[in-house]
């Protein structure tokens, strides 16, 4: 099994970090490890837009407070971008480009050494256009570097008492629309 202490050491070696934080299983463990390793030099950032379910936003706030990590809420504007709204096979790329642009700005403003996401080794087998956006923005994936799969993330979360250990996947609201069906605020509110 992967080693939580190795994850803590990974963060300590960087000195500071901004966690792209949704409040899901992966980003919650990542935020917890960043906070455990770096204290106040760890920051979590949640992008807020019409594609984020209000209940998921509320849960991310509660979890961040429980972890004790500084939690920033930043307005995201992907729903105004024609490429995103078209909902072709690259919708996630356009969303993540917006997210990582915000993360890059905030990391620079706060002098944080690295931006991290919760990508894990199981995710490498899926079609994930957002990974290209992460690569382009220089976002790092510690779980991939250290060999964490979803089962390891859930096990460490359970051991640490995180309530997300058994949380089901909760992709963004736009992911529930079939490709080619344009994204609209009305459709997102219906979902």
Short mmCIF file of C-alpha atoms in Angstrom, two decimals:
data_model
loop_
_atom_site.label_atom_id
_atom_site.label_comp_id
_atom_site.label_asym_id
_atom_site.label_seq_id
_atom_site.Cartn_x
_atom_site.Cartn_y
_atom_site.Cartn_z
CA UNK A 1 0.00 0.00 0.00
CA UNK A 2 1.06 3.55 -0.60
CA UNK A 3 2.47 5.50 2.29
CA UNK A 4 0.75 8.60 3.71
CA UNK A 5 4.09 9.68 5.18
CA UNK A 6 5.53 9.73 1.65
CA UNK A 7 2.73 12.11 0.66
CA UNK A 8 3.53 14.35 3.63
CA UNK A 9 7.22 14.33 2.66
CA UNK A 10 6.27 15.18 -0.93
CA UNK A 11 4.51 18.32 0.31
CA UNK A 12 7.26 19.23 2.78
CA UNK A 13 9.80 19.08 -0.05
CA UNK A 14 7.83 21.77 -1.92
CA UNK A 15 7.39 24.13 1.05
CA UNK A 16 3.95 25.45 0.05
CA UNK A 17 1.02 24.37 -2.10
CA UNK A 18 -2.29 25.36 -3.61
CA UNK A 19 -4.74 22.45 -3.81
CA UNK A 20 -7.37 22.52 -6.59
CA UNK A 21 -10.13 21.48 -4.21
CA UNK A 22 -13.62 20.15 -5.00
CA UNK A 23 -14.37 18.49 -1.67
CA UNK A 24 -14.39 15.05 -3.31
CA UNK A 25 -12.54 11.96 -2.12
CA UNK A 26 -9.25 12.74 -3.87
CA UNK A 27 -8.93 16.47 -3.26
CA UNK A 28 -10.00 16.14 0.36
CA UNK A 29 -7.21 13.70 1.18
CA UNK A 30 -4.81 15.91 -0.76
CA UNK A 31 -5.92 19.00 1.19
CA UNK A 32 -5.58 17.11 4.49
CA UNK A 33 -2.05 15.97 3.61
CA UNK A 34 -1.05 19.45 2.47
CA UNK A 35 -2.37 20.95 5.72
CA UNK A 36 -0.71 18.25 7.85
CA UNK A 37 2.63 18.79 6.12
CA UNK A 38 2.65 22.54 5.53
CA UNK A 39 0.30 24.12 8.04
CA UNK A 40 -0.58 27.66 6.94
CA UNK A 41 1.48 27.33 3.74
CA UNK A 42 -1.23 25.04 2.34
CA UNK A 43 -4.25 26.62 0.65
CA UNK A 44 -7.30 24.99 -0.93
CA UNK A 45 -9.12 26.69 -3.78
CA UNK A 46 -12.62 25.91 -5.01
CA UNK A 47 -13.84 27.42 -8.27
CA UNK A 48 -17.47 28.48 -8.00
CA UNK A 49 -19.75 28.57 -11.04
CA UNK A 50 -23.13 27.35 -12.25
CA UNK A 51 -21.60 23.93 -12.96
CA UNK A 52 -20.93 23.30 -9.25
CA UNK A 53 -23.89 21.90 -7.33
CA UNK A 54 -24.71 24.10 -4.30
CA UNK A 55 -24.63 21.07 -1.98
CA UNK A 56 -21.11 20.20 -3.20
CA UNK A 57 -19.98 23.77 -2.50
CA UNK A 58 -21.43 23.65 1.01
CA UNK A 59 -19.76 20.31 1.67
CA UNK A 60 -16.39 21.58 0.43
CA UNK A 61 -16.60 24.49 2.88
CA UNK A 62 -17.44 22.21 5.79
CA UNK A 63 -14.66 19.75 4.96
CA UNK A 64 -12.05 22.49 4.55
CA UNK A 65 -13.02 23.92 7.93
CA UNK A 66 -12.80 20.47 9.50
CA UNK A 67 -9.34 19.92 7.99
CA UNK A 68 -8.23 23.38 9.07
CA UNK A 69 -6.94 24.46 5.68
CA UNK A 70 -7.33 27.98 4.35
CA UNK A 71 -10.15 27.70 1.80
CA UNK A 72 -10.56 30.22 -0.98
CA UNK A 73 -13.66 30.49 -3.13
CA UNK A 74 -12.97 32.00 -6.54
CA UNK A 75 -15.54 32.82 -9.19
CA UNK A 76 -15.03 30.75 -12.33
CA UNK A 77 -16.32 31.91 -15.69
CA UNK A 78 -16.18 28.78 -17.85
CA UNK A 79 -19.94 28.99 -18.50
CA UNK A 80 -19.40 32.14 -20.58
CA UNK A 81 -16.90 30.49 -22.92
CA UNK A 82 -18.35 29.34 -26.29
CA UNK A 83 -16.02 26.31 -26.42
CA UNK A 84 -17.29 25.12 -23.04
CA UNK A 85 -20.94 25.81 -23.83
CA UNK A 86 -20.71 23.85 -27.10
CA UNK A 87 -20.15 20.73 -24.96
CA UNK A 88 -18.04 18.90 -27.50
CA UNK A 89 -15.57 16.22 -26.41
CA UNK A 90 -13.24 18.85 -24.91
CA UNK A 91 -15.64 20.61 -22.51
CA UNK A 92 -13.54 19.48 -19.53
CA UNK A 93 -10.40 20.90 -21.12
CA UNK A 94 -11.98 24.36 -21.32
CA UNK A 95 -13.28 24.14 -17.75
CA UNK A 96 -9.93 23.03 -16.35
CA UNK A 97 -8.11 25.70 -18.37
CA UNK A 98 -10.27 28.27 -16.57
CA UNK A 99 -9.71 26.58 -13.18
CA UNK A 100 -5.96 26.29 -13.54
CA UNK A 101 -5.70 29.87 -14.78
CA UNK A 102 -7.36 30.98 -11.55
CA UNK A 103 -5.11 28.67 -9.53
CA UNK A 104 -2.00 30.06 -11.25
CA UNK A 105 -3.01 33.64 -10.47
CA UNK A 106 -3.76 32.88 -6.82
CA UNK A 107 -0.59 30.79 -6.35
CA UNK A 108 1.48 33.67 -7.73
CA UNK A 109 -0.29 36.23 -5.52
CA UNK A 110 0.29 34.10 -2.42
CA UNK A 111 3.77 32.95 -3.39
CA UNK A 112 2.84 29.26 -3.30
CA UNK A 113 5.39 26.91 -4.84
CA UNK A 114 3.13 24.32 -6.49
CA UNK A 115 -0.42 23.78 -7.68
CA UNK A 116 -1.70 20.23 -7.15
CA UNK A 117 -4.72 18.25 -8.27
CA UNK A 118 -6.22 14.96 -7.11
CA UNK A 119 -5.51 12.94 -10.24
CA UNK A 120 -4.66 9.36 -9.24
CA UNK A 121 -3.32 6.34 -11.12
CA UNK A 122 -6.80 4.94 -11.83
CA UNK A 123 -7.65 8.18 -13.65
CA UNK A 124 -4.88 7.58 -16.18
CA UNK A 125 -6.98 4.95 -17.96
CA UNK A 126 -9.95 7.33 -18.57
CA UNK A 127 -10.38 9.92 -21.32
CA UNK A 128 -9.80 13.12 -19.35
CA UNK A 129 -9.32 16.23 -21.52
CA UNK A 130 -8.71 18.25 -18.35
CA UNK A 131 -5.36 16.49 -17.91
CA UNK A 132 -4.03 18.38 -20.94
CA UNK A 133 -5.03 21.66 -19.26
CA UNK A 134 -3.18 20.58 -16.10
CA UNK A 135 -0.06 19.77 -18.11
CA UNK A 136 -0.21 23.11 -19.91
CA UNK A 137 -0.55 24.99 -16.60
CA UNK A 138 2.23 23.05 -14.84
CA UNK A 139 -0.17 21.52 -12.30
CA UNK A 140 1.30 18.58 -10.39
CA UNK A 141 -0.40 15.30 -9.45
CA UNK A 142 1.25 13.91 -6.30
CA UNK A 143 -1.00 10.84 -6.20
CA UNK A 144 0.21 9.82 -9.65
CA UNK A 145 3.84 10.51 -8.77
CA UNK A 146 3.56 8.39 -5.62
CA UNK A 147 1.43 5.60 -7.09
CA UNK A 148 -1.84 6.22 -5.23
CA UNK A 149 -4.92 4.62 -6.79
CA UNK A 150 -8.52 5.27 -5.70
CA UNK A 151 -8.52 2.32 -3.29
CA UNK A 152 -5.43 3.68 -1.50
CA UNK A 153 -6.96 7.15 -1.31
CA UNK A 154 -10.15 5.75 0.19
CA UNK A 155 -8.17 3.59 2.66
CA UNK A 156 -6.04 6.51 3.86
CA UNK A 157 -9.16 8.69 4.09
CA UNK A 158 -10.86 6.03 6.23
CA UNK A 159 -7.81 5.69 8.47
CA UNK A 160 -7.69 9.48 8.94
CA UNK A 161 -11.41 9.66 9.71
CA UNK A 162 -12.30 11.74 6.65
CA UNK A 163 -16.03 11.58 5.87
CA UNK A 164 -15.28 11.37 2.14
CA UNK A 165 -13.74 7.88 2.39
CA UNK A 166 -16.83 6.25 0.89
CA UNK A 167 -18.22 9.25 -0.96
CA UNK A 168 -19.40 8.40 -4.48
CA UNK A 169 -18.01 10.31 -7.44
CA UNK A 170 -19.77 13.65 -7.94
CA UNK A 171 -18.74 15.07 -11.31
CA UNK A 172 -19.79 18.57 -12.29
CA UNK A 173 -23.36 19.23 -13.36
CA UNK A 174 -22.39 19.72 -17.02
CA UNK A 175 -21.03 16.16 -17.18
CA UNK A 176 -24.61 14.93 -17.00
CA UNK A 177 -25.39 16.47 -20.41
CA UNK A 178 -24.57 14.34 -23.45
CA UNK A 179 -21.75 15.61 -25.67
CA UNK A 180 -23.16 17.88 -28.35
CA UNK A 181 -26.02 19.10 -26.15
CA UNK A 182 -25.17 22.74 -25.43
CA UNK A 183 -24.61 23.73 -21.82
CA UNK A 184 -26.99 26.41 -20.59
CA UNK A 185 -27.60 27.91 -17.15
CA UNK A 186 -31.18 26.65 -17.36
CA UNK A 187 -30.09 23.06 -17.96
CA UNK A 188 -27.56 23.27 -15.11
CA UNK A 189 -30.25 24.57 -12.74
CA UNK A 190 -32.57 21.71 -13.77
CA UNK A 191 -29.91 19.13 -12.99
#
